[in-house]
Amino acid sequence: MIDLRSDTVTRPSAGMLAAMTSAPVGDDVYGEDPTINRLEETVAGLLGHEAGLFTVTGSLANILGVRALVPPGAEILCEASAHIARAELGAHAAVSGVTTRTWSAPAGQIDLEQVRALIAPSLGSYFVSTAAVSVENTHNFGGGAIQHAYDALADELDARGLPLHLDGARLWNASVATGRSMASYASRAAAASVCLSKGLGAPVGSVLVGSTELIREARIWRKRLGAGWRQAGVLAAAGLYALEHNVERLAEDHANARLIAEILADAAPGSVKPDQVETNIVVADLSTTGKSVPEVVESARASGVLVGGVGPTHLRVVTHLDASTEDCRTAAQTLARLLHP
């Protein structure tokens, strides 16, 4: 099977497995796992922050980051299809007592005018006040889109004294696609998370970065939520290996996504705009093809290709390091056959 459902489906390479089995470890709850400590310090340095915290998932990193910025009963603003609003099972409300209001924009982009209109100052005892704004970069449900108004928003928030939360699960992709450093993105945010188990190919893990005080508090809440871990340096070693070997090669995934988009656009004109595919995610609109997403997903599976749906009319295809260019070409041709009128 050619699996293009997500870039989370990758498996550790032989080199990564070797790094994992040889990693020095200790008890991380005591702060004594040297490999975890090195990963946290490395990622914090790459992102221009004082400290980092290794977490089991990006969702947990986001929960801890948002909680650090937004007190219970206050709100965070984000785009309507952002991961923290749509794909974390309401955790910010259920766990942290944080409410959310959203703006909506094509490809999940920042709309500065909408954000300005949403920001609510503290107005006394009857109204929820805005405590932070969250941005997802790249934007998953926006088709891997890069946030092009990111700095303008950061400047606006700086002027207002509001913190920015960055869900940078695929920030590596944005950095490689634009040539812009990770630190130049993440240092604009008071709290930022990055994922190691998506495009970088590690089996598990994300890192939250921020100030020393923010991470100290996040570490307490990680333990409080039952997510402290012991000799997890075997997992951190995979992240360190990924950072060393798998960042620059993300450009290959971007090229393969563009290839898929071009093939699908030829087969079903209007379903995809290849020039808008910036990173490793292709979202195809099937509304004009007469095909349903479940129908295409099941037919593709029967033909040896795994893809997923994003809502009732949109198909999502994600490239990654376990899918070669030939795999991606074959998968795209299979989908094109299924989408052709």
PDB file of N, CA and C in Angstrom, residues 266-269 288-291 336-341:
ATOM      1  N   ASP A 266      -4.909  18.070 -13.821  1.00  0.00           N
ATOM      2  CA  ASP A 266      -5.143  17.669 -15.217  1.00  0.00           C
ATOM      3  C   ASP A 266      -6.366  16.765 -15.326  1.00  0.00           C
ATOM      4  N   ALA A 267      -6.526  15.877 -14.357  1.00  0.00           N
ATOM      5  CA  ALA A 267      -7.626  14.918 -14.419  1.00  0.00           C
ATOM      6  C   ALA A 267      -8.958  15.541 -14.041  1.00  0.00           C
ATOM      7  N   ALA A 268      -8.923  16.448 -13.068  1.00  0.00           N
ATOM      8  CA  ALA A 268     -10.156  17.078 -12.588  1.00  0.00           C
ATOM      9  C   ALA A 268      -9.916  18.572 -12.457  1.00  0.00           C
ATOM     10  N   PRO A 269      -9.991  19.304 -13.570  1.00  0.00           N
ATOM     11  CA  PRO A 269      -9.698  20.740 -13.537  1.00  0.00           C
ATOM     12  C   PRO A 269     -10.528  21.468 -12.482  1.00  0.00           C
ATOM     13  N   THR A 288     -17.017  19.417  -7.721  1.00  0.00           N
ATOM     14  CA  THR A 288     -17.401  19.543  -9.131  1.00  0.00           C
ATOM     15  C   THR A 288     -17.141  18.269  -9.928  1.00  0.00           C
ATOM     16  N   THR A 289     -16.685  17.208  -9.251  1.00  0.00           N
ATOM     17  CA  THR A 289     -16.318  15.984  -9.978  1.00  0.00           C
ATOM     18  C   THR A 289     -17.437  14.957 -10.027  1.00  0.00           C
ATOM     19  N   GLY A 290     -18.472  15.145  -9.178  1.00  0.00           N
ATOM     20  CA  GLY A 290     -19.515  14.141  -9.102  1.00  0.00           C
ATOM     21  C   GLY A 290     -19.111  12.942  -8.258  1.00  0.00           C
ATOM     22  N   LYS A 291     -17.963  13.007  -7.622  1.00  0.00           N
ATOM     23  CA  LYS A 291     -17.473  11.915  -6.781  1.00  0.00           C
ATOM     24  C   LYS A 291     -17.567  12.324  -5.315  1.00  0.00           C
ATOM     25  N   ALA A 336      -6.222  10.125 -10.119  1.00  0.00           N
ATOM     26  CA  ALA A 336      -6.672  10.812 -11.331  1.00  0.00           C
ATOM     27  C   ALA A 336      -7.661   9.939 -12.102  1.00  0.00           C
ATOM     28  N   ARG A 337      -7.373   8.656 -12.138  1.00  0.00           N
ATOM     29  CA  ARG A 337      -8.266   7.723 -12.829  1.00  0.00           C
ATOM     30  C   ARG A 337      -9.626   7.702 -12.139  1.00  0.00           C
ATOM     31  N   LEU A 338      -9.624   7.761 -10.819  1.00  0.00           N
ATOM     32  CA  LEU A 338     -10.870   7.709 -10.058  1.00  0.00           C
ATOM     33  C   LEU A 338     -11.663   9.019 -10.156  1.00  0.00           C
ATOM     34  N   LEU A 339     -10.950  10.133 -10.327  1.00  0.00           N
ATOM     35  CA  LEU A 339     -11.617  11.426 -10.379  1.00  0.00           C
ATOM     36  C   LEU A 339     -12.065  11.820 -11.777  1.00  0.00           C
ATOM     37  N   HIS A 340     -11.517  11.170 -12.772  1.00  0.00           N
ATOM     38  CA  HIS A 340     -11.845  11.565 -14.148  1.00  0.00           C
ATOM     39  C   HIS A 340     -13.326  11.329 -14.422  1.00  0.00           C
ATOM     40  N   PRO A 341     -13.995  12.295 -15.012  1.00  0.00           N
ATOM     41  CA  PRO A 341     -15.440  12.153 -15.264  1.00  0.00           C
ATOM     42  C   PRO A 341     -15.767  10.913 -16.097  1.00  0.00           C
TER      43      PRO A 341
END
